[in-house]
Tab-separated table of C-alpha atoms in Angstrom:
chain	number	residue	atom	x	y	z
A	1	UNK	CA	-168.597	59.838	-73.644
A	2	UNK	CA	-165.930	61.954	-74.229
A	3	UNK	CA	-164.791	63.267	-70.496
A	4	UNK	CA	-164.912	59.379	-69.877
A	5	UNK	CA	-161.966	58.870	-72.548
A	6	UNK	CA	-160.542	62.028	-71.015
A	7	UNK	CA	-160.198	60.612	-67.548
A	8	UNK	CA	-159.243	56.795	-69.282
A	9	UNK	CA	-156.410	58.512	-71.337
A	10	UNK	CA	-155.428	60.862	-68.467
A	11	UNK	CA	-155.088	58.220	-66.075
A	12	UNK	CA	-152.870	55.984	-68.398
A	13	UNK	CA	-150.348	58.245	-68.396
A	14	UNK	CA	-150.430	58.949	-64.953
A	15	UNK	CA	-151.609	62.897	-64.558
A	16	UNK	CA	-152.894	62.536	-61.386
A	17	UNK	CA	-154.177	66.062	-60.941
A	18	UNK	CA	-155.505	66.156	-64.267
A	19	UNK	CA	-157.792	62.631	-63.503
A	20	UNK	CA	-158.451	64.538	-60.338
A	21	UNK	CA	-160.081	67.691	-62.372
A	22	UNK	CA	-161.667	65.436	-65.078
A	23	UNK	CA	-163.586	63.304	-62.650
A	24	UNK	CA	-164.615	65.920	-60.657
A	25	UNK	CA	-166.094	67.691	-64.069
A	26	UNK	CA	-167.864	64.296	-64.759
A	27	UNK	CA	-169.303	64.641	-61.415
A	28	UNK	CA	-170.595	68.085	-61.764
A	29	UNK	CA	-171.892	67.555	-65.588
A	30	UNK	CA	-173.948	64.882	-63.212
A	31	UNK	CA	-172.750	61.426	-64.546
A	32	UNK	CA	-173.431	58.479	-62.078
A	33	UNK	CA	-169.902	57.789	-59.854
A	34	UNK	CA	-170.276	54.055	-60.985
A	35	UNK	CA	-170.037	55.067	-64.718
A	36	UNK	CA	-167.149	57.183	-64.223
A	37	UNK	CA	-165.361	54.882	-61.887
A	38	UNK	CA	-166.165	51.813	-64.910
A	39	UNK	CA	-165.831	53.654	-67.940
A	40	UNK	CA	-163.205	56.115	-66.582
A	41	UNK	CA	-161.173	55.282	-64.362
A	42	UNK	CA	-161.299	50.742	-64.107
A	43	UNK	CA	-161.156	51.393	-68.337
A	44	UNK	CA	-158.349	53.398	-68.190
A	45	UNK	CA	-156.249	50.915	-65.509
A	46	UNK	CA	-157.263	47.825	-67.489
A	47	UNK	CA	-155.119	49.183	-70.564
A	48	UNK	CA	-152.336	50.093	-68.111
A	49	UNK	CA	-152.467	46.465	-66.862
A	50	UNK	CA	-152.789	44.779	-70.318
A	51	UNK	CA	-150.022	47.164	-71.476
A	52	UNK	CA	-147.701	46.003	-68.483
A	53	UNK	CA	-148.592	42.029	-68.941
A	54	UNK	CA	-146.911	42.571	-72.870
A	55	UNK	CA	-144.015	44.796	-71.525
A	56	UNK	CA	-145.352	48.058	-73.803
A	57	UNK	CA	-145.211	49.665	-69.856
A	58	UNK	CA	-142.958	48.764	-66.790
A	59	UNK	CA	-143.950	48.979	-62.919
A	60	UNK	CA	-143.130	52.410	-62.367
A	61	UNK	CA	-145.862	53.083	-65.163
A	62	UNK	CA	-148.649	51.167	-63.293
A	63	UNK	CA	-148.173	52.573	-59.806
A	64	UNK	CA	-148.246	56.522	-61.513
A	65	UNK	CA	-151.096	55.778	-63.152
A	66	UNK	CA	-152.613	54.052	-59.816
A	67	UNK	CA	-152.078	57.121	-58.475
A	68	UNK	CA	-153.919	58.924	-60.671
A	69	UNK	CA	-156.387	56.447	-60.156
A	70	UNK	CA	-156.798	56.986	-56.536
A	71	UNK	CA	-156.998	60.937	-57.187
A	72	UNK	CA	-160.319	60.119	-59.104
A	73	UNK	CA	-161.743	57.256	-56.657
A	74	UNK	CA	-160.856	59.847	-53.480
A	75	UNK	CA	-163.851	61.710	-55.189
A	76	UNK	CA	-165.460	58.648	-56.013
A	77	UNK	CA	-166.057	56.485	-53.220
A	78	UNK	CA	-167.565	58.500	-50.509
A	79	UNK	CA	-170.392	59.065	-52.973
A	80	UNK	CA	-170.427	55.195	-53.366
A	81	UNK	CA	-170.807	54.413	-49.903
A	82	UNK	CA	-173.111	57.262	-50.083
A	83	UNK	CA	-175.891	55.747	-52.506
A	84	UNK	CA	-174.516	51.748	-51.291
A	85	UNK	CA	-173.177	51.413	-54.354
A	86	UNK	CA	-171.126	47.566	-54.411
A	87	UNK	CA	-167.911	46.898	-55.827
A	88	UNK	CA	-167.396	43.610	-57.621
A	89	UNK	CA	-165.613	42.057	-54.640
A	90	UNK	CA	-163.925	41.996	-51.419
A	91	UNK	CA	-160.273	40.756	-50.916
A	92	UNK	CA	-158.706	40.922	-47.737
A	93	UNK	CA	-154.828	40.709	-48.128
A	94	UNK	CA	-151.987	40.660	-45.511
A	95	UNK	CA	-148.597	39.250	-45.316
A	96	UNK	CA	-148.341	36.600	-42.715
A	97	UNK	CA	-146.937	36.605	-39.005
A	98	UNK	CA	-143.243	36.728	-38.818
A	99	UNK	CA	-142.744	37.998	-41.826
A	100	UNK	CA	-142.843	42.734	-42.331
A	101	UNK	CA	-142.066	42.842	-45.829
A	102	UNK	CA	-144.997	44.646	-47.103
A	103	UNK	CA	-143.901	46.031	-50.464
A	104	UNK	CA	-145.561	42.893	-52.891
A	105	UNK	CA	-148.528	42.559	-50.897
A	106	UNK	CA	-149.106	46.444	-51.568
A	107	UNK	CA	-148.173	46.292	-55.095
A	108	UNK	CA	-151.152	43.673	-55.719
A	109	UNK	CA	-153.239	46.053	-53.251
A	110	UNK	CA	-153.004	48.717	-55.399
A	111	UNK	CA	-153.714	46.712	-58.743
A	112	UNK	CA	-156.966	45.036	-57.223
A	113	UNK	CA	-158.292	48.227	-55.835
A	114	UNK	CA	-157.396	49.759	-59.652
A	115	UNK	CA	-159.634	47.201	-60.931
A	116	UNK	CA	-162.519	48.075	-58.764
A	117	UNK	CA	-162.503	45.743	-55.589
A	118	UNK	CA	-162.365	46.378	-52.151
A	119	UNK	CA	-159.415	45.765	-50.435
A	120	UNK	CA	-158.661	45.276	-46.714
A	121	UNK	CA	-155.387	45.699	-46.180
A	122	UNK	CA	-154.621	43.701	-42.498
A	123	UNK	CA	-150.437	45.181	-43.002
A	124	UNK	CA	-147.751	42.643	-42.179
A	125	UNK	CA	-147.360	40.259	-39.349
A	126	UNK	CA	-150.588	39.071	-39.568
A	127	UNK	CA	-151.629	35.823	-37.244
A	128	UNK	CA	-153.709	33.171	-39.208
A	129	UNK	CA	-156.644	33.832	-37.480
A	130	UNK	CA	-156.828	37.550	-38.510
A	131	UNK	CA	-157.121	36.346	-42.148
A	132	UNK	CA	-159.789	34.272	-41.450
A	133	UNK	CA	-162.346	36.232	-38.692
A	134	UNK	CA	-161.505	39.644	-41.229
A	135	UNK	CA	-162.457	37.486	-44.056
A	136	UNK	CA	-166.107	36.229	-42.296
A	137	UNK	CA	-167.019	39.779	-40.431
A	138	UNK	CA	-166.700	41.528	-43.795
A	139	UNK	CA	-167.768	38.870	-46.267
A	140	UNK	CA	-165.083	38.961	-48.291
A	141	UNK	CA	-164.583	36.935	-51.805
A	142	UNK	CA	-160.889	36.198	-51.165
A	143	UNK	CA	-157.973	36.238	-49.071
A	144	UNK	CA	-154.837	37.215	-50.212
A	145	UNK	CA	-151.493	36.047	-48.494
A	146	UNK	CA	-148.183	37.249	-49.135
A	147	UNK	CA	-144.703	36.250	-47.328
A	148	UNK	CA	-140.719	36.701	-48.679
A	149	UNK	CA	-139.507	34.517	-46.397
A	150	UNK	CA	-138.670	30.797	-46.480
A	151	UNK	CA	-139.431	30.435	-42.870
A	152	UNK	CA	-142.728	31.697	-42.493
A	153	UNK	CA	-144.300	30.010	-45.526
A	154	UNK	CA	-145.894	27.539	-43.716
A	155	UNK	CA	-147.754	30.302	-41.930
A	156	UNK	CA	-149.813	30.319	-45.489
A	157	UNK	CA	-150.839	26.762	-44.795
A	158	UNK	CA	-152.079	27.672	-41.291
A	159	UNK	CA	-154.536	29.865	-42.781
A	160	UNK	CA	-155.940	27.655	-45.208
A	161	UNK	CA	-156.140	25.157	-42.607
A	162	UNK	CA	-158.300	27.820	-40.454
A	163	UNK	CA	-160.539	28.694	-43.331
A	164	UNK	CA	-161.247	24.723	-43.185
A	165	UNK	CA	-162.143	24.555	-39.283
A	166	UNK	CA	-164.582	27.898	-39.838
A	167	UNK	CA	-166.104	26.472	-42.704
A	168	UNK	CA	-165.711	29.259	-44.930
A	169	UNK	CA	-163.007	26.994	-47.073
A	170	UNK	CA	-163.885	26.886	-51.006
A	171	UNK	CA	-166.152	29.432	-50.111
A	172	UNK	CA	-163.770	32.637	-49.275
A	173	UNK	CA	-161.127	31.473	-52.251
A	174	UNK	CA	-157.332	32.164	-50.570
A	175	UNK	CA	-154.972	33.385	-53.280
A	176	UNK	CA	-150.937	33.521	-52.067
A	177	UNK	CA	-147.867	35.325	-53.613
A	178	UNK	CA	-144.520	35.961	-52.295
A	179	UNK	CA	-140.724	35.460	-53.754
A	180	UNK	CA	-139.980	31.861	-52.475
A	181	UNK	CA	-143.628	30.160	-53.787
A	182	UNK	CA	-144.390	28.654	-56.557
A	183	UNK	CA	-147.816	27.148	-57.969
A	184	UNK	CA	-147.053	23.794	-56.697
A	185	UNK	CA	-146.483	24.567	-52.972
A	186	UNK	CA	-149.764	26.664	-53.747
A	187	UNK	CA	-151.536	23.525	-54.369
A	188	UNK	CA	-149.596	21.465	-51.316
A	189	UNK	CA	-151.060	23.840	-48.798
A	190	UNK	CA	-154.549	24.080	-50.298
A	191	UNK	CA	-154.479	27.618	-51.338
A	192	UNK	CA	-156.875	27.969	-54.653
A	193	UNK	CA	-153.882	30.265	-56.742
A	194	UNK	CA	-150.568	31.068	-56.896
A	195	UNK	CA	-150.095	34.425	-58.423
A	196	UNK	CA	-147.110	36.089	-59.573
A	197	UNK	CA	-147.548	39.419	-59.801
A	198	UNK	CA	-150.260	42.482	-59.256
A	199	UNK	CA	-151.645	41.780	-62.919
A	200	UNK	CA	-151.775	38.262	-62.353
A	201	UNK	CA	-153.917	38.773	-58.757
A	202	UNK	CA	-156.278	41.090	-60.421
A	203	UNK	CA	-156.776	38.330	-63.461
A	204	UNK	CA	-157.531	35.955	-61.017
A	205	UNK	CA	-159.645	37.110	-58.827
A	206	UNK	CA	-161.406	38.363	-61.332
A	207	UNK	CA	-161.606	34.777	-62.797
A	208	UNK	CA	-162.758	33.387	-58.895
A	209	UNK	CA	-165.985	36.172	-59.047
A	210	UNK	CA	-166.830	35.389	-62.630
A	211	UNK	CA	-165.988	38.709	-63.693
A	212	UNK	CA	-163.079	38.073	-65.647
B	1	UNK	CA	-110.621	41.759	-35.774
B	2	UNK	CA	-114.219	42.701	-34.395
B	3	UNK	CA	-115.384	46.243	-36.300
B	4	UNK	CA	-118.091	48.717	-36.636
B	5	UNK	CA	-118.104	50.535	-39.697
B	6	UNK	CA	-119.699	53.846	-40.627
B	7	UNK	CA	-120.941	53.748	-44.070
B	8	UNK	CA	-121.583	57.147	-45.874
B	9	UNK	CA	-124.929	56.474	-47.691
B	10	UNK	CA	-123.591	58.576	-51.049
B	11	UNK	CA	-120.331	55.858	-51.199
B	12	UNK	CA	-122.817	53.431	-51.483
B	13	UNK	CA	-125.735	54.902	-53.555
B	14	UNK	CA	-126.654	52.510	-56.576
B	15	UNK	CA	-126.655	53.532	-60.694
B	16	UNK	CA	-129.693	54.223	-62.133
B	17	UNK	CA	-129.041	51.854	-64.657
B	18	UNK	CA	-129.386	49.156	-61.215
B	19	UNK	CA	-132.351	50.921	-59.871
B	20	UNK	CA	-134.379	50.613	-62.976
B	21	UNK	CA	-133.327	46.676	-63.404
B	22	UNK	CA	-134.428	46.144	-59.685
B	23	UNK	CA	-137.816	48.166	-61.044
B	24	UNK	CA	-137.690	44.957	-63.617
B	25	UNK	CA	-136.759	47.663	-66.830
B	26	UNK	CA	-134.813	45.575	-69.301
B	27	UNK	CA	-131.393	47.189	-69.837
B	28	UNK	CA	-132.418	47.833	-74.102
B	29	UNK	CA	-135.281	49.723	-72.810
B	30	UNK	CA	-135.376	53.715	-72.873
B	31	UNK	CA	-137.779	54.510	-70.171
B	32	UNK	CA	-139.116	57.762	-70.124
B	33	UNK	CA	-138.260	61.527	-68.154
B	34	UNK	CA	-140.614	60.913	-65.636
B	35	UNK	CA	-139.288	57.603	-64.835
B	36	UNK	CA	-135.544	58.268	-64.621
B	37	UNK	CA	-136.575	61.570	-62.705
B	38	UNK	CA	-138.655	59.036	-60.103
B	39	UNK	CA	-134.895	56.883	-60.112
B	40	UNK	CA	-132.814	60.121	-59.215
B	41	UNK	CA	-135.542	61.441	-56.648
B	42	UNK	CA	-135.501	58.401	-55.034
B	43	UNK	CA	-131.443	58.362	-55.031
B	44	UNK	CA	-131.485	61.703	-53.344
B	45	UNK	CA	-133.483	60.233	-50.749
B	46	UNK	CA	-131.667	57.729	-50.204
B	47	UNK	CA	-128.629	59.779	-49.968
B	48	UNK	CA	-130.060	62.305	-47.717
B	49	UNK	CA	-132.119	59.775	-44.707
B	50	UNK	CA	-129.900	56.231	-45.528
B	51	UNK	CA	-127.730	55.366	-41.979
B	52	UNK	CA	-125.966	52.451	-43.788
B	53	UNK	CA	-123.641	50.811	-40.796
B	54	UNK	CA	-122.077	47.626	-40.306
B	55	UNK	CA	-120.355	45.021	-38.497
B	56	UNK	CA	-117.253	42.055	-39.231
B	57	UNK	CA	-115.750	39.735	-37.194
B	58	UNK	CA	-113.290	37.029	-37.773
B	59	UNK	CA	-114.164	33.699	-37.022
B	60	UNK	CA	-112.513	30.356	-37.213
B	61	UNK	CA	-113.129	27.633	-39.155
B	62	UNK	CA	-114.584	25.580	-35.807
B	63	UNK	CA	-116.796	28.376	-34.754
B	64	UNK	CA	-118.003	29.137	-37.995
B	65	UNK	CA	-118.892	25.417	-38.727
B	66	UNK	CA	-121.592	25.067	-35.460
B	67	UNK	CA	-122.956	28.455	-37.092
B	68	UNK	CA	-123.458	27.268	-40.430
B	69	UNK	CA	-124.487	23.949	-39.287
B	70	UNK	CA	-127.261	26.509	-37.710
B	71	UNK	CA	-130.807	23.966	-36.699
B	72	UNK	CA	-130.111	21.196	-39.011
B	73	UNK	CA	-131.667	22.158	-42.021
B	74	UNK	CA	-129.337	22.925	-44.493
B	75	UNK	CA	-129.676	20.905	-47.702
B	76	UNK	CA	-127.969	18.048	-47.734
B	77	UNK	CA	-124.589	19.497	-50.040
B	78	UNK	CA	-124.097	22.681	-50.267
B	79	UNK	CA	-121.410	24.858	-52.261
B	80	UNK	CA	-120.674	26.824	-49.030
B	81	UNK	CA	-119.912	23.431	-47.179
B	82	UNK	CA	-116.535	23.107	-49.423
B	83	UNK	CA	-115.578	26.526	-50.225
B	84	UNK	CA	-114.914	27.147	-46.319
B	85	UNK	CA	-114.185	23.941	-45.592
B	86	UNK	CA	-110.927	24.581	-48.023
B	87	UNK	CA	-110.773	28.709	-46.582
B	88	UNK	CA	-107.452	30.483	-45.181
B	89	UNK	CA	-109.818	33.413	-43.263
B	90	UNK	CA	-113.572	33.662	-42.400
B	91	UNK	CA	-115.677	36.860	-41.032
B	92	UNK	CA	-119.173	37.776	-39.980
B	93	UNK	CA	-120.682	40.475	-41.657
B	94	UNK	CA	-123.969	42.384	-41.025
B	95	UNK	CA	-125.243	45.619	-42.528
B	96	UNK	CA	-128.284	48.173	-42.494
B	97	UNK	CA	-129.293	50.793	-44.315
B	98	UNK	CA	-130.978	51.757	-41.615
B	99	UNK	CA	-134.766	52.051	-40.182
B	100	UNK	CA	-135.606	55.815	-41.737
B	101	UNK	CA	-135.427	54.348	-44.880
B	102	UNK	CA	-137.947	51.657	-43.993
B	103	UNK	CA	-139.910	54.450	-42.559
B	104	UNK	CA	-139.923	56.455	-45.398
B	105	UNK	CA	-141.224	53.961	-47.832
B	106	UNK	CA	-144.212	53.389	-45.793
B	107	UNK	CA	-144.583	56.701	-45.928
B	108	UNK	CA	-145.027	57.512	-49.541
B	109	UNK	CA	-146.917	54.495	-49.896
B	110	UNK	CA	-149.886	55.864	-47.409
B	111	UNK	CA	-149.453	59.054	-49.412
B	112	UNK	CA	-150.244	57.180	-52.924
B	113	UNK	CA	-146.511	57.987	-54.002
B	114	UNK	CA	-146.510	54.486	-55.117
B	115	UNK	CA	-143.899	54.875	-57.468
B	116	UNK	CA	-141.472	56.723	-55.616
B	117	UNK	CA	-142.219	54.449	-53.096
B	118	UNK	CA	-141.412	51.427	-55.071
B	119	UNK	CA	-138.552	53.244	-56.494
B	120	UNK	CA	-136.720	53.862	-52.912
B	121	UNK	CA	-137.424	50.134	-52.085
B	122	UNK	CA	-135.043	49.236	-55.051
B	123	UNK	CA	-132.672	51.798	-54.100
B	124	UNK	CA	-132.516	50.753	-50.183
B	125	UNK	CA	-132.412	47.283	-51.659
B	126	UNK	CA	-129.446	47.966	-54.316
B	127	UNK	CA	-127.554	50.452	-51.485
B	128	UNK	CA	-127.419	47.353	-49.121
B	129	UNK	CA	-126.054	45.302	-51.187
B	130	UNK	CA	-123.428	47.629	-51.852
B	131	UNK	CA	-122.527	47.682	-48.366
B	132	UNK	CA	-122.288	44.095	-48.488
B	133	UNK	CA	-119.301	44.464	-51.118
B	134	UNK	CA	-117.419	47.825	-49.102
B	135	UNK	CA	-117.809	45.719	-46.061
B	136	UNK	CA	-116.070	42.644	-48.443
B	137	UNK	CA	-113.685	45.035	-49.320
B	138	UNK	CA	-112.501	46.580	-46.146
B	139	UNK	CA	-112.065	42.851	-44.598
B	140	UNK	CA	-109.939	42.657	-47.990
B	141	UNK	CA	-107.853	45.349	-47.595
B	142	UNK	CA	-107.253	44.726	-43.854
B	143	UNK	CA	-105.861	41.173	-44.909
B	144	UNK	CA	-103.576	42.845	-47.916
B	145	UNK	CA	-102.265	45.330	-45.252
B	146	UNK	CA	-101.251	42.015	-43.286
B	147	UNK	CA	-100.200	40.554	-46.405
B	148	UNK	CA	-102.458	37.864	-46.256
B	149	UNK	CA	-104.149	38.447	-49.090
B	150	UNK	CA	-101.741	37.419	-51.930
B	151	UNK	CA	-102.674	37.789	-55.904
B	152	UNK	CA	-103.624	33.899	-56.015
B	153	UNK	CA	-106.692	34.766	-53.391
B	154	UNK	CA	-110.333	35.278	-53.981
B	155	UNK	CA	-113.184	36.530	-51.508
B	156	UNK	CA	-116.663	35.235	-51.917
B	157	UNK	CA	-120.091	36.311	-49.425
B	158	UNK	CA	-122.954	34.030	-49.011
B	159	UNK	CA	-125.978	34.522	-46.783
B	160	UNK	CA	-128.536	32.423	-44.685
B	161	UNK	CA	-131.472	31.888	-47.001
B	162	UNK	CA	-129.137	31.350	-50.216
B	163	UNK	CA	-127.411	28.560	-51.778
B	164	UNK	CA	-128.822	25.525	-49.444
B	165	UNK	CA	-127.502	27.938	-46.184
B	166	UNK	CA	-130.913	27.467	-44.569
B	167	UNK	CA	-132.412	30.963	-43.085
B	168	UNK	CA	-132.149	29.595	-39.048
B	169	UNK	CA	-129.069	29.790	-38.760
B	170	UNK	CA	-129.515	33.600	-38.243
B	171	UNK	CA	-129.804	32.845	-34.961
B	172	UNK	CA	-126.542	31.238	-33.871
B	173	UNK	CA	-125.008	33.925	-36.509
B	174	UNK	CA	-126.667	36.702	-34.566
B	175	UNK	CA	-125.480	35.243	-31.031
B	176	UNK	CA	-121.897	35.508	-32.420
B	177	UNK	CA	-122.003	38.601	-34.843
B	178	UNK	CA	-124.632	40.563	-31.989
B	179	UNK	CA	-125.290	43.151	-34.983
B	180	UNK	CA	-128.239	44.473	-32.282
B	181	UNK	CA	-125.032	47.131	-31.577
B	182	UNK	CA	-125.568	48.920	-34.847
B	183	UNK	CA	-129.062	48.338	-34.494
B	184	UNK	CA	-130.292	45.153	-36.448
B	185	UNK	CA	-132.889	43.220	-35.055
B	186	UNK	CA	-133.790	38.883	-35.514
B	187	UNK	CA	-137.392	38.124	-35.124
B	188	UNK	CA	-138.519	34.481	-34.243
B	189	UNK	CA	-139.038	34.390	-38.186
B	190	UNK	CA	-135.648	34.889	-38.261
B	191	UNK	CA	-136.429	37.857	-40.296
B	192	UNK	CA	-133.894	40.796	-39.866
B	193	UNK	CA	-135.094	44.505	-38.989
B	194	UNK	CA	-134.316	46.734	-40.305
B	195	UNK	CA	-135.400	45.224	-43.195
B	196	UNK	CA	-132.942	46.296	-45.675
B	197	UNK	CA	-130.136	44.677	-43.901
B	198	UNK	CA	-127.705	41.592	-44.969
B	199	UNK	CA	-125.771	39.455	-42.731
B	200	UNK	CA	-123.836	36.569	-43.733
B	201	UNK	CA	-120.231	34.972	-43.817
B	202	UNK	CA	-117.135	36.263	-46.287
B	203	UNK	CA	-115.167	33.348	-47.142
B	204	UNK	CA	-111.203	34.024	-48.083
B	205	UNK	CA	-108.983	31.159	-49.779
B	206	UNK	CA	-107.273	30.267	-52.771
B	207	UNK	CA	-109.165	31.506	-56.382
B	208	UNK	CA	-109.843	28.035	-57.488
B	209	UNK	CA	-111.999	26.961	-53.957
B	210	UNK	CA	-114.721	29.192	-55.065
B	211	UNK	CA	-115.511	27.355	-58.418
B	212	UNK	CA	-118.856	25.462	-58.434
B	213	UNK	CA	-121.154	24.754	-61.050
B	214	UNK	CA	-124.695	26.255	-59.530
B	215	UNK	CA	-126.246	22.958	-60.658
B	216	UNK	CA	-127.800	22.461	-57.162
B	217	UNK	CA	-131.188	21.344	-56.826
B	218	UNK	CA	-132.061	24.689	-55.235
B	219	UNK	CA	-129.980	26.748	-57.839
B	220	UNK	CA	-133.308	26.073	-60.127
B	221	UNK	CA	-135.340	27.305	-57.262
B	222	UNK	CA	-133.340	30.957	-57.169
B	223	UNK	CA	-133.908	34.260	-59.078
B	224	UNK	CA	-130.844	35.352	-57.930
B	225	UNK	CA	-127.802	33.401	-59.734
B	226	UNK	CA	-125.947	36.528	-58.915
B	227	UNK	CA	-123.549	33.853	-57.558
B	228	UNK	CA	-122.333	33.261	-61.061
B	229	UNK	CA	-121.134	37.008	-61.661
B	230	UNK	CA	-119.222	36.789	-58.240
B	231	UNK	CA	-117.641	33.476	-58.859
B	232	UNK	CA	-116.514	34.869	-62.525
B	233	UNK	CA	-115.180	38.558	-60.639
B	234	UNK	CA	-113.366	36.047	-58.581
B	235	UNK	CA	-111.707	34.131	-61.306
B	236	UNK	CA	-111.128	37.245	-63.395
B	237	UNK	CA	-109.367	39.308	-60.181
């Protein structure tokens, strides 16, 4: 459909007002919210993230075009919740306690909401246990841990170790990121990935729901 | 010589050209209007709420050693171990760019700004480290106005959490340096508000102290390797 192309093309080149106009046309010509938010809008930031991963587009690319994608899901969602329409997973994602740097852990925020899951955002300084109890009460897919620092990595580990104790281990996947980590201390503390980037995140939690 | 220094945030704004590598643009590649109009937005910003400020202090040798020795757990050799080890002069340095900055960020973040968000981040990040090097070169100025700073001398910074310095020894750093006067912060974490601050020790000696080969087994651990520009600037000075 052509105002579905409109709104993919529009958002890849991050007009945010235009995305804003287009999906509220696609509204009013009466096309279902999911279609639009699939075929426009997820369509549109899956090029921008395939474009990024072969370095055709850079950062500041992704995060104008993720904000033209949040002008069309503003319109979007409410009608979602509206007619309990579900998104193809729930991640909840904080960066650990002792640690404020928040900019990474947004980044891959942003990129997983683009691709069409929920995303509870805890914010920094985040105790193990808040990972956990969000990730049960909302019956989330994953958890998503992020730290900079050297000294509060371990933190990480604390959280898988909770997920074990509740039970929900395996079962709510945990996912970390963060300057000093690597895949292997990843695996040493349990966690199920180690991803490097926003791209990377989406891919693999994508991968964990079977929707990749 | 204990000092707090006023920084003026346009003495210390970064290049485009920098902002745009911290943004993870290769240098070959021509990014587009809106891009380099997001880098010199952001610049401005930084320019107009940035309350860069720091602090230096001497410190000898002995004092400096139960610092850097910090809780232990530094790795077991360490490049810093022998450059100061063979130093003339030592000083503490800390510096902020301030919390508005900080604040800012968050800001256009919860406003979807994303971009310029991410864009001031690099900035703030870039404009620190610049303060880093005026704050290296005041301390080397004040020594060539002493004349202790002769032609055959070099100047090096390194900071807790680099090159096998191990990140808790913030702490004793912080008890000595007390940088809380111009505002910065230590969490338990040992994690520094505001966040775009650097603290750390500036190491003065003879040019040929500061060669090492960053062959270390946590040199392959770091993105950085900026080390290896310094070490040449030294050399080359």
């Amino acid at each position: 459909m052509e105002i579905l192309k409109q709104i993919s093309e529009s958002l890849e080149k991050g007009d945010f007002n235009r995305v804003g106009e287009l999906t509220q046309q696609a509204l009013d010509q009466g096309l279902d919210p999911k279609v639009i938010l699939d075929d426009g809008l997820i369509a549109g930031m899956s090029i921008v993230g395939q474009k990024f991963k072969v370095h055709e587009i850079f950062l500041p690319d992704v995060l104008l075009a993720a904000k033209a994608m949040y002008a069309g899901m503003d319109l979007l969602k409410p009608l979602m919740i509206k007619e309990n329409i579900p998104s193809i997973g729930k991640v909840v994602m904080g960066t650990v306690q002792g640690d404020l740097h928040d900019i990474g852990k947004n980044l891959v925020s942003i990129m997983l909401k683009g691709a069409g899951l929920d995303v509870i955002d805890l914010g920094n300084d985040v105790p193990p246990a808040k990972f956990v109890d969000t990730a049960i009460s909302e019956n989330a897919d994953v958890i998503g841990i992020s730290t900079l620092l050297t000294t509060t990595m371990p933190v990480m580990g604390e959280v898988v170790e909770m997920a074990k104790e509740r039970g929900v281990y395996g079962k709510v996947k945990i996912i970390v990121g963060g300057a000093p980590l690597n895949a292997d201390y990843a695996e040493q503390i349990g966690a199920d990935a180690y991803c490097f980037d926003g791209v990377n995140a989406v891919d693999c939690v994508k991968r964990f729901l079977g929707a990749g | 010589m204990r000092e707090i220094i006023e920084i003026d945030a346009g003495q210390i704004s970064p290049s485009i050209e920098s902002v745009l590598k911290c943004q993870g643009i290769p240098e070959n590649a021509i990014p587009d209007t809106r891009i380099l109009r997001l880098a010199e937005e952001a610049i401005s910003l930084f320019e107009e709420h940035g309350r860069p400020k720091a602090i230096l202090r001497e410190i000898t040798k002995k004092d400096f050693e139960n610092i850097y020795r910090g809780e232990g757990k530094n790795a077991e050799e360490t490049p810093i171990e022998s450059i100061y080890n063979s130093s003339d002069f030592l000083a503490l340095f800390a510096v902020t760019v301030g919390e508005d900055i900080s604040t800012l960020i968050s800001r256009l973040f919860q406003e979807n700004d994303f971009a310029q968000g991410s864009m001031l981040d690099s900035v703030a990040s870039e404009s620190a480290e610049k303060s880093a090097q005026t704050v290296e070169a005041i301390y080397e100025n004040y020594l060539r106005q002493r004349d202790s700073f002769p032609d055959s001398y070099g100047i090096l910074r390194f900071s807790p959490g680099y090159c096998g310095w191990h990140l808790s020894a913030q702490k004793k750093l912080f008890d000595f340096l007390n940088p809380e006067e111009i505002g910065i912060t230590l969490r338990e974490s040992c994690l520094m508000e505001p966040l775009k601050s650097i603290s750390g020790v500036i190491i003065v000696g003879m040019k040929e102290i500061f060669k090492f080969e960053d062959n270390y087994w946590f040199c392959a651990e770091c993105e950085d390797h900026s080390c290896r520009e310094r070490i040449e600037h030294v050399s080359n000075s």
